[in-house]
mmCIF file of C-alpha atoms in Angstrom:
data_model
loop_
_atom_site.group_PDB
_atom_site.id
_atom_site.type_symbol
_atom_site.label_atom_id
_atom_site.label_comp_id
_atom_site.label_asym_id
_atom_site.label_seq_id
_atom_site.Cartn_x
_atom_site.Cartn_y
_atom_site.Cartn_z
ATOM 1 C CA MET A 1 -0.097 -0.037 0.044
ATOM 2 C CA PRO A 2 1.510 3.288 -0.991
ATOM 3 C CA ILE A 3 2.144 6.199 1.339
ATOM 4 C CA GLU A 4 -0.864 8.489 1.403
ATOM 5 C CA LYS A 5 -0.584 11.658 -0.911
ATOM 6 C CA GLU A 6 -1.336 13.980 1.953
ATOM 7 C CA ALA A 7 1.307 12.667 4.003
ATOM 8 C CA PRO A 8 4.182 15.116 4.908
ATOM 9 C CA THR A 9 7.004 15.554 2.580
ATOM 10 C CA PRO A 10 10.692 15.643 3.581
ATOM 11 C CA GLU A 11 10.737 19.255 3.057
ATOM 12 C CA ALA A 12 8.282 19.422 5.934
ATOM 13 C CA TYR A 13 10.874 18.462 8.419
ATOM 14 C CA ASN A 14 13.757 20.579 9.787
ATOM 15 C CA GLY A 15 16.920 18.731 10.757
ATOM 16 C CA PRO A 16 17.477 14.968 10.916
ATOM 17 C CA ALA A 17 14.446 12.755 10.550
ATOM 18 C CA THR A 18 13.182 11.239 13.756
ATOM 19 C CA MET A 19 11.148 8.009 14.361
ATOM 20 C CA ALA A 20 8.036 10.205 14.920
ATOM 21 C CA ASP A 21 8.542 11.640 11.504
ATOM 22 C CA VAL A 22 8.812 8.396 9.991
ATOM 23 C CA GLY A 23 5.696 7.126 11.794
ATOM 24 C CA LYS A 24 3.729 10.401 10.884
ATOM 25 C CA MET A 25 4.680 9.876 7.132
ATOM 26 C CA ALA A 26 3.653 6.113 7.175
ATOM 27 C CA GLY A 27 0.534 6.591 9.235
ATOM 28 C CA VAL A 28 1.639 4.587 12.217
ATOM 29 C CA SER A 29 3.060 5.072 15.685
ATOM 30 C CA ALA A 30 6.730 5.782 16.714
ATOM 31 C CA MET A 31 6.411 2.480 18.567
ATOM 32 C CA THR A 32 5.448 0.588 15.453
ATOM 33 C CA VAL A 33 8.265 2.135 13.530
ATOM 34 C CA SER A 34 10.726 0.919 16.196
ATOM 35 C CA ARG A 35 9.313 -2.680 16.202
ATOM 36 C CA ALA A 36 9.721 -2.627 12.412
ATOM 37 C CA LEU A 37 13.245 -1.424 12.246
ATOM 38 C CA LYS A 38 14.463 -3.627 15.138
ATOM 39 C CA GLY A 39 12.941 -6.703 13.333
ATOM 40 C CA ASN A 40 11.873 -8.184 16.517
ATOM 41 C CA SER A 41 8.102 -8.192 16.048
ATOM 42 C CA TYR A 42 5.577 -9.155 13.469
ATOM 43 C CA ILE A 43 4.445 -6.163 11.287
ATOM 44 C CA ALA A 44 1.881 -6.511 8.394
ATOM 45 C CA LYS A 45 3.516 -6.525 5.166
ATOM 46 C CA ASP A 46 1.717 -3.480 3.817
ATOM 47 C CA THR A 47 2.482 -1.512 6.962
ATOM 48 C CA LEU A 48 6.162 -2.462 6.882
ATOM 49 C CA ASN A 49 6.280 -1.370 3.179
ATOM 50 C CA ARG A 50 4.949 2.087 4.145
ATOM 51 C CA ILE A 51 7.363 2.355 6.885
ATOM 52 C CA MET A 52 10.245 1.381 4.687
ATOM 53 C CA ALA A 53 9.195 3.737 2.071
ATOM 54 C CA ALA A 54 9.072 6.496 4.496
ATOM 55 C CA VAL A 55 12.472 5.717 5.957
ATOM 56 C CA GLU A 56 13.939 5.837 2.552
ATOM 57 C CA GLN A 57 12.183 9.089 1.415
ATOM 58 C CA LEU A 58 13.195 10.836 4.659
ATOM 59 C CA GLY A 59 16.712 9.403 4.885
ATOM 60 C CA TYR A 60 16.020 8.285 8.283
ATOM 61 C CA VAL A 61 18.842 6.123 10.084
ATOM 62 C CA LEU A 62 18.015 4.231 13.320
ATOM 63 C CA ASP A 63 20.016 5.631 16.385
ATOM 64 C CA GLN A 64 21.541 2.826 18.043
ATOM 65 C CA SER A 65 23.493 4.905 20.508
ATOM 66 C CA ALA A 66 20.363 6.786 21.912
ATOM 67 C CA GLY A 67 20.208 4.477 25.128
ATOM 68 C CA SER A 68 23.766 4.871 25.981
ATOM 69 C CA LEU A 69 24.745 8.314 25.001
ATOM 70 C CA SER A 70 22.582 10.723 27.176
ATOM 71 C CA SER A 71 24.698 13.798 25.992
ATOM 72 C CA ARG A 72 23.949 13.144 22.389
ATOM 73 C CA ARG A 73 27.675 13.281 21.647
ATOM 74 C CA SER A 74 29.669 10.304 20.380
ATOM 75 C CA GLY A 75 32.953 11.874 20.369
ATOM 76 C CA PHE A 76 34.243 10.523 17.048
ATOM 77 C CA ILE A 77 34.536 11.580 13.411
ATOM 78 C CA ALA A 78 33.762 8.905 10.795
ATOM 79 C CA THR A 79 36.054 8.662 7.759
ATOM 80 C CA ILE A 80 35.305 6.567 4.612
ATOM 81 C CA MET A 81 37.854 5.792 2.089
ATOM 82 C CA PRO A 82 38.253 3.477 -0.931
ATOM 83 C CA SER A 83 41.252 1.490 0.237
ATOM 84 C CA ILE A 84 43.565 1.022 3.195
ATOM 85 C CA ASP A 85 46.239 -0.509 1.163
ATOM 86 C CA ASN A 86 46.771 2.754 -0.794
ATOM 87 C CA SER A 87 49.566 4.782 0.955
ATOM 88 C CA ASN A 88 48.057 8.148 -0.322
ATOM 89 C CA PHE A 89 44.759 7.467 1.430
ATOM 90 C CA ALA A 90 46.770 6.199 4.402
ATOM 91 C CA ASP A 91 48.621 9.569 4.510
ATOM 92 C CA THR A 92 45.146 11.378 4.322
ATOM 93 C CA ALA A 93 43.903 9.393 7.398
ATOM 94 C CA ARG A 94 46.976 10.234 9.186
ATOM 95 C CA GLY A 95 46.638 13.891 8.505
ATOM 96 C CA ILE A 96 43.012 13.640 9.723
ATOM 97 C CA THR A 97 44.132 11.754 12.931
ATOM 98 C CA ASP A 98 47.081 14.136 13.585
ATOM 99 C CA THR A 99 44.805 17.103 13.407
ATOM 100 C CA LEU A 100 42.025 15.749 15.470
ATOM 101 C CA ALA A 101 44.622 14.915 18.177
ATOM 102 C CA ARG A 102 44.377 18.528 19.504
ATOM 103 C CA THR A 103 40.779 17.865 20.257
ATOM 104 C CA SER A 104 39.100 15.045 22.264
ATOM 105 C CA MET A 105 37.470 13.516 19.059
ATOM 106 C CA GLN A 106 38.776 10.134 17.611
ATOM 107 C CA LEU A 107 38.627 8.697 14.100
ATOM 108 C CA LEU A 108 36.489 5.846 13.048
ATOM 109 C CA LEU A 109 37.748 4.483 9.728
ATOM 110 C CA GLY A 110 35.845 2.407 7.202
ATOM 111 C CA TYR A 111 36.901 1.487 3.529
ATOM 112 C CA THR A 112 34.769 0.699 0.437
ATOM 113 C CA ASN A 113 37.094 -1.264 -1.858
ATOM 114 C CA TYR A 114 35.825 1.317 -4.470
ATOM 115 C CA SER A 115 32.249 0.254 -4.357
ATOM 116 C CA VAL A 116 29.475 3.184 -3.966
ATOM 117 C CA ASP A 117 27.237 0.250 -2.719
ATOM 118 C CA ARG A 118 29.682 -0.660 0.096
ATOM 119 C CA GLU A 119 29.993 3.100 0.798
ATOM 120 C CA GLU A 120 25.944 3.387 1.121
ATOM 121 C CA GLN A 121 26.361 0.425 3.804
ATOM 122 C CA LEU A 122 29.184 2.079 5.614
ATOM 123 C CA ILE A 123 27.447 5.316 5.729
ATOM 124 C CA GLU A 124 24.272 3.955 7.241
ATOM 125 C CA ALA A 125 26.185 1.820 9.682
ATOM 126 C CA MET A 126 28.292 4.782 11.024
ATOM 127 C CA LEU A 127 25.364 7.204 10.978
ATOM 128 C CA ARG A 128 23.626 4.784 13.511
ATOM 129 C CA ARG A 129 26.323 5.526 15.984
ATOM 130 C CA ARG A 130 25.645 9.306 15.475
ATOM 131 C CA PRO A 131 29.286 10.548 14.654
ATOM 132 C CA GLU A 132 29.954 14.220 15.185
ATOM 133 C CA GLY A 133 30.773 14.477 11.361
ATOM 134 C CA ILE A 134 31.689 12.467 8.397
ATOM 135 C CA ILE A 135 34.600 12.842 5.950
ATOM 136 C CA LEU A 136 34.208 11.009 2.510
ATOM 137 C CA THR A 137 36.521 10.416 -0.420
ATOM 138 C CA GLY A 138 35.068 11.586 -3.747
ATOM 139 C CA GLY A 139 31.776 13.212 -4.658
ATOM 140 C CA LYS A 140 29.936 10.175 -6.192
ATOM 141 C CA HIS A 141 27.428 8.556 -3.878
ATOM 142 C CA THR A 142 24.267 6.517 -4.346
ATOM 143 C CA ALA A 143 20.973 8.368 -4.015
ATOM 144 C CA LYS A 144 20.134 6.631 -0.798
ATOM 145 C CA ALA A 145 23.572 7.408 0.607
ATOM 146 C CA ARG A 146 23.302 11.210 -0.268
ATOM 147 C CA GLY A 147 19.755 11.296 1.265
ATOM 148 C CA MET A 148 21.125 10.094 4.670
ATOM 149 C CA LEU A 149 23.978 12.480 4.480
ATOM 150 C CA VAL A 150 21.655 15.383 3.707
ATOM 151 C CA ASN A 151 19.235 14.216 6.602
ATOM 152 C CA ALA A 152 21.895 13.465 9.286
ATOM 153 C CA ASP A 153 22.306 17.133 10.225
ATOM 154 C CA ILE A 154 26.012 16.811 10.789
ATOM 155 C CA PRO A 155 28.956 18.341 8.990
ATOM 156 C CA VAL A 156 29.850 16.249 5.795
ATOM 157 C CA ILE A 157 33.146 16.851 4.008
ATOM 158 C CA GLU A 158 34.028 15.406 0.495
ATOM 159 C CA THR A 159 37.667 15.155 -0.163
ATOM 160 C CA TRP A 160 39.981 14.281 -3.095
ATOM 161 C CA ASP A 161 37.479 15.644 -5.513
ATOM 162 C CA VAL A 162 35.668 18.929 -6.541
ATOM 163 C CA PRO A 163 32.065 17.623 -7.028
ATOM 164 C CA GLU A 164 29.599 20.078 -8.874
ATOM 165 C CA ASP A 165 26.866 19.391 -6.285
ATOM 166 C CA PRO A 166 28.594 18.898 -3.037
ATOM 167 C CA VAL A 167 26.649 17.554 -0.121
ATOM 168 C CA ASN A 168 28.134 20.176 2.298
ATOM 169 C CA ALA A 169 31.909 21.146 2.463
ATOM 170 C CA VAL A 170 34.683 20.151 0.034
ATOM 171 C CA VAL A 171 38.380 19.693 0.465
ATOM 172 C CA GLY A 172 40.024 18.609 -2.811
ATOM 173 C CA PHE A 173 41.290 19.087 -6.304
ATOM 174 C CA SER A 174 40.241 18.595 -9.801
ATOM 175 C CA ASN A 175 41.773 15.249 -10.983
ATOM 176 C CA LEU A 176 40.814 16.277 -14.591
ATOM 177 C CA ALA A 177 43.010 19.534 -14.401
ATOM 178 C CA ALA A 178 45.961 17.774 -12.564
ATOM 179 C CA MET A 179 46.220 15.003 -15.276
ATOM 180 C CA GLU A 180 45.730 17.668 -17.988
ATOM 181 C CA ALA A 181 48.723 19.695 -16.545
ATOM 182 C CA LEU A 182 50.710 16.448 -16.392
ATOM 183 C CA VAL A 183 50.002 15.697 -19.990
ATOM 184 C CA CYS A 184 50.599 19.175 -21.349
ATOM 185 C CA GLY A 185 53.966 19.157 -19.603
ATOM 186 C CA LEU A 186 54.821 15.985 -21.287
ATOM 187 C CA ILE A 187 53.786 17.172 -24.720
ATOM 188 C CA ASP A 188 55.904 20.181 -24.219
ATOM 189 C CA LYS A 189 58.779 17.961 -23.538
ATOM 190 C CA GLY A 190 58.422 16.355 -27.007
ATOM 191 C CA TYR A 191 56.126 13.423 -26.516
ATOM 192 C CA SER A 192 53.401 13.062 -29.301
ATOM 193 C CA LYS A 193 52.295 9.453 -29.165
ATOM 194 C CA LEU A 194 50.745 9.211 -25.583
ATOM 195 C CA ALA A 195 48.947 6.202 -24.208
ATOM 196 C CA PHE A 196 46.764 6.072 -21.099
ATOM 197 C CA ILE A 197 46.519 3.181 -18.597
ATOM 198 C CA GLY A 198 43.584 3.207 -16.112
ATOM 199 C CA GLY A 199 41.013 1.146 -14.336
ATOM 200 C CA PRO A 200 37.126 0.652 -14.785
ATOM 201 C CA GLU A 201 35.594 4.147 -14.831
ATOM 202 C CA GLU A 202 32.502 3.067 -12.989
ATOM 203 C CA ALA A 203 34.479 1.872 -9.929
ATOM 204 C CA ASP A 204 37.090 4.627 -9.840
ATOM 205 C CA THR A 205 35.487 8.101 -10.560
ATOM 206 C CA ARG A 206 38.749 9.956 -9.807
ATOM 207 C CA GLY A 207 40.640 7.737 -12.338
ATOM 208 C CA HIS A 208 37.859 8.386 -14.859
ATOM 209 C CA GLN A 209 38.419 12.143 -14.286
ATOM 210 C CA ARG A 210 42.074 11.796 -15.068
ATOM 211 C CA ARG A 211 41.372 9.860 -18.176
ATOM 212 C CA LEU A 212 39.213 12.841 -19.195
ATOM 213 C CA GLY A 213 42.105 15.194 -18.360
ATOM 214 C CA PHE A 214 44.250 12.943 -20.638
ATOM 215 C CA GLU A 215 41.727 13.215 -23.458
ATOM 216 C CA ARG A 216 41.148 16.949 -23.229
ATOM 217 C CA ALA A 217 44.966 17.730 -23.213
ATOM 218 C CA LEU A 218 45.424 15.850 -26.395
ATOM 219 C CA ALA A 219 42.403 17.199 -28.086
ATOM 220 C CA ASN A 220 43.528 20.793 -27.376
ATOM 221 C CA ARG A 221 46.990 19.797 -28.782
ATOM 222 C CA GLY A 222 45.481 18.015 -31.886
ATOM 223 C CA LEU A 223 46.990 14.800 -31.012
ATOM 224 C CA ASP A 224 45.428 11.186 -31.091
ATOM 225 C CA ALA A 225 43.594 10.276 -27.733
ATOM 226 C CA SER A 226 42.703 6.975 -28.706
ATOM 227 C CA ARG A 227 45.537 5.041 -27.118
ATOM 228 C CA LYS A 228 43.948 3.735 -23.950
ATOM 229 C CA VAL A 229 44.279 0.434 -22.118
ATOM 230 C CA GLU A 230 41.701 -0.418 -19.190
ATOM 231 C CA ILE A 231 42.520 -2.808 -16.364
ATOM 232 C CA ASP A 232 39.440 -4.594 -15.072
ATOM 233 C CA ALA A 233 40.256 -4.684 -11.600
ATOM 234 C CA VAL A 234 40.005 -2.628 -8.494
ATOM 235 C CA PRO A 235 42.003 -1.666 -6.525
ATOM 236 C CA ILE A 236 44.667 -1.253 -9.069
ATOM 237 C CA ARG A 237 47.997 -2.779 -7.888
ATOM 238 C CA MET A 238 51.808 -2.829 -8.853
ATOM 239 C CA SER A 239 51.240 -6.375 -10.300
ATOM 240 C CA HIS A 240 48.690 -4.824 -12.887
ATOM 241 C CA GLY A 241 51.346 -2.686 -14.502
ATOM 242 C CA GLY A 242 53.213 -5.439 -16.420
ATOM 243 C CA GLY A 243 50.332 -6.853 -18.323
ATOM 244 C CA ALA A 244 48.981 -3.270 -19.080
ATOM 245 C CA ILE A 245 52.269 -2.098 -20.537
ATOM 246 C CA ARG A 246 52.507 -5.155 -22.693
ATOM 247 C CA ARG A 247 48.965 -4.529 -24.019
ATOM 248 C CA VAL A 248 49.930 -0.960 -24.864
ATOM 249 C CA LEU A 249 53.100 -2.048 -26.762
ATOM 250 C CA GLU A 250 51.003 -4.794 -28.383
ATOM 251 C CA ARG A 251 48.252 -2.571 -29.655
ATOM 252 C CA PHE A 252 50.228 0.758 -30.055
ATOM 253 C CA PRO A 253 53.893 -0.314 -30.711
ATOM 254 C CA ASP A 254 55.036 3.213 -31.712
ATOM 255 C CA THR A 255 53.907 4.730 -28.221
ATOM 256 C CA ASP A 256 56.624 6.837 -26.786
ATOM 257 C CA ILE A 257 55.140 7.264 -23.447
ATOM 258 C CA ALA A 258 52.590 5.411 -21.187
ATOM 259 C CA ILE A 259 50.800 7.631 -18.695
ATOM 260 C CA CYS A 260 49.327 5.464 -15.745
ATOM 261 C CA VAL A 261 46.332 6.378 -13.555
ATOM 262 C CA SER A 262 48.741 5.966 -10.565
ATOM 263 C CA ASP A 263 52.339 5.536 -9.424
ATOM 264 C CA LEU A 264 51.755 2.056 -8.385
ATOM 265 C CA LEU A 265 50.695 1.102 -11.981
ATOM 266 C CA ALA A 266 53.655 3.036 -13.334
ATOM 267 C CA PHE A 267 56.012 1.244 -10.989
ATOM 268 C CA GLY A 268 54.770 -2.116 -12.320
ATOM 269 C CA ALA A 269 55.084 -1.037 -15.966
ATOM 270 C CA ILE A 270 58.742 -0.057 -15.410
ATOM 271 C CA MET A 271 59.671 -3.367 -13.818
ATOM 272 C CA GLU A 272 58.039 -5.219 -16.810
ATOM 273 C CA CYS A 273 59.828 -2.991 -19.149
ATOM 274 C CA ARG A 274 63.164 -4.130 -17.644
ATOM 275 C CA ARG A 275 62.231 -7.689 -17.910
ATOM 276 C CA MET A 276 61.543 -7.102 -21.543
ATOM 277 C CA GLY A 277 64.824 -5.620 -22.150
ATOM 278 C CA LEU A 278 63.346 -2.025 -22.683
ATOM 279 C CA ALA A 279 65.160 0.963 -21.368
ATOM 280 C CA VAL A 280 62.934 3.708 -19.696
ATOM 281 C CA PRO A 281 62.771 6.413 -20.926
ATOM 282 C CA ASP A 282 64.842 5.719 -23.991
ATOM 283 C CA ASP A 283 62.517 2.849 -25.465
ATOM 284 C CA ILE A 284 59.411 3.983 -23.861
ATOM 285 C CA ALA A 285 58.837 6.655 -21.195
ATOM 286 C CA VAL A 286 56.341 6.212 -18.196
ATOM 287 C CA ALA A 287 54.562 8.577 -15.960
ATOM 288 C CA GLY A 288 52.373 7.978 -13.005
ATOM 289 C CA PHE A 289 49.906 9.955 -10.753
ATOM 290 C CA GLY A 290 49.936 10.643 -6.906
ATOM 291 C CA ASP A 291 53.627 11.070 -5.875
ATOM 292 C CA TYR A 292 53.561 7.880 -3.681
ATOM 293 C CA GLU A 293 56.846 7.208 -1.891
ATOM 294 C CA ILE A 294 57.788 4.539 -4.538
ATOM 295 C CA ALA A 295 57.858 7.156 -7.163
ATOM 296 C CA SER A 296 60.735 8.918 -5.713
ATOM 297 C CA VAL A 297 62.769 5.822 -4.826
ATOM 298 C CA SER A 298 62.239 3.875 -7.974
ATOM 299 C CA GLU A 299 64.970 3.595 -10.542
ATOM 300 C CA PRO A 300 64.400 5.542 -12.619
ATOM 301 C CA GLY A 301 62.339 8.020 -10.414
ATOM 302 C CA ILE A 302 58.650 8.216 -11.685
ATOM 303 C CA THR A 303 57.354 11.492 -13.303
ATOM 304 C CA THR A 304 54.115 12.093 -11.496
ATOM 305 C CA VAL A 305 51.651 14.545 -9.892
ATOM 306 C CA ASN A 306 51.983 15.465 -6.205
ATOM 307 C CA VAL A 307 48.597 16.042 -4.635
ATOM 308 C CA ASP A 308 49.547 16.472 -0.985
ATOM 309 C CA SER A 309 47.591 13.421 0.441
ATOM 310 C CA TYR A 310 48.564 14.356 3.934
ATOM 311 C CA GLY A 311 47.478 18.007 3.503
ATOM 312 C CA ILE A 312 44.177 16.917 2.195
ATOM 313 C CA GLY A 313 43.727 15.159 5.566
ATOM 314 C CA THR A 314 44.967 18.033 7.758
ATOM 315 C CA ARG A 315 42.769 20.481 5.775
ATOM 316 C CA ALA A 316 39.668 18.228 6.029
ATOM 317 C CA ALA A 317 40.090 17.740 9.657
ATOM 318 C CA GLY A 318 40.579 21.589 10.249
ATOM 319 C CA GLN A 319 37.517 22.362 8.208
ATOM 320 C CA MET A 320 35.503 19.625 10.353
ATOM 321 C CA ILE A 321 36.727 21.386 13.552
ATOM 322 C CA ALA A 322 35.570 24.727 12.347
ATOM 323 C CA MET A 323 32.256 23.411 11.287
ATOM 324 C CA LEU A 324 31.582 21.612 14.452
ATOM 325 C CA GLU A 325 31.965 25.109 16.065
ATOM 326 C CA ASN A 326 30.070 26.937 13.433
ATOM 327 C CA ARG A 327 28.028 25.177 10.892
ATOM 328 C CA ASN A 328 28.230 28.402 8.604
ATOM 329 C CA ALA A 329 31.919 27.623 8.282
ATOM 330 C CA ALA A 330 31.152 24.930 5.573
ATOM 331 C CA THR A 331 33.291 25.999 2.238
ATOM 332 C CA ALA A 332 34.981 24.417 -0.762
ATOM 333 C CA ILE A 333 38.620 24.334 -0.298
ATOM 334 C CA LYS A 334 40.766 23.606 -3.425
ATOM 335 C CA THR A 335 43.980 21.954 -2.590
ATOM 336 C CA GLU A 336 47.078 22.284 -4.711
ATOM 337 C CA TYR A 337 48.898 19.876 -6.886
ATOM 338 C CA HIS A 338 52.211 19.880 -8.681
ATOM 339 C CA VAL A 339 53.687 18.247 -11.619
ATOM 340 C CA LEU A 340 57.125 16.434 -10.794
ATOM 341 C CA PHE A 341 59.303 15.437 -13.742
ATOM 342 C CA ARG A 342 61.707 12.781 -12.838
ATOM 343 C CA ASP A 343 64.069 10.503 -14.920
ATOM 344 C CA SER A 344 61.238 8.170 -16.220
ATOM 345 C CA THR A 345 60.342 10.740 -19.017
#
């Protein structure tokens, strides 16, 4: 049975939705909503459907902490990242932790393995514990996740990106512009047959933006942008670089430089070139993205883009502290990036 047309709409509520709001929209009592969400009592199917439709529409999240936190303060900031194996994201988490250390708040960390559905699950699970605020990686979320974030009535910061329609505050950079700057610099160095190696765009939106930056730079310079190889795996690891560089050379044998979506991929490609007896950069040049530690210690050193991963974390945490003191402090902070030319090009 659908929700009655005269039921209140989400716009009718101020702040985060309550159990009473859900009950009002579904036409039942708050107690019935509680029993339905806890799953410990029989609820008629049509009633349950109305309740769940109201929950979805209002972005309501069951507060599991209500019975134990009379102060309504949890004392932690939730942070969700794509991977805990990636040293750049680890640096961002360290920046957040180091900055929060001057407060009484702690960090609760979750990772999505580059899945927006997994992110949705984590957002709901963390919001049930009522964090003081939440810091996310990237600006692409499911509709349900966005609804929960909007209705949570806590500071939300999206990092590592500059989404067109942010949920709240932003601390990040344009992956498209950063890759475009790298590619233009390489063209200026004399490279004209450039290939791009990346992952599946639906899983890694930041990687997709970097591919768009590659394509735009070549289009603006009148060069061929069709040399692209996609790795069907997330997260991308060093081991994927070997097979990827082989595919580049098989499909586009006259390529003079392979630009990788990350330094990990670039390092794997360089190691495979060595095994193939190819000199980098004399036979083929290789560039990466992110300025991982491995980029500077590799031989040759990897040309890349430094995005200040640690600084993204410190600035996001600083912005969170400011927003907890004054919700009007929400803003969009654009972080800097720098192209670093090393011996791999």
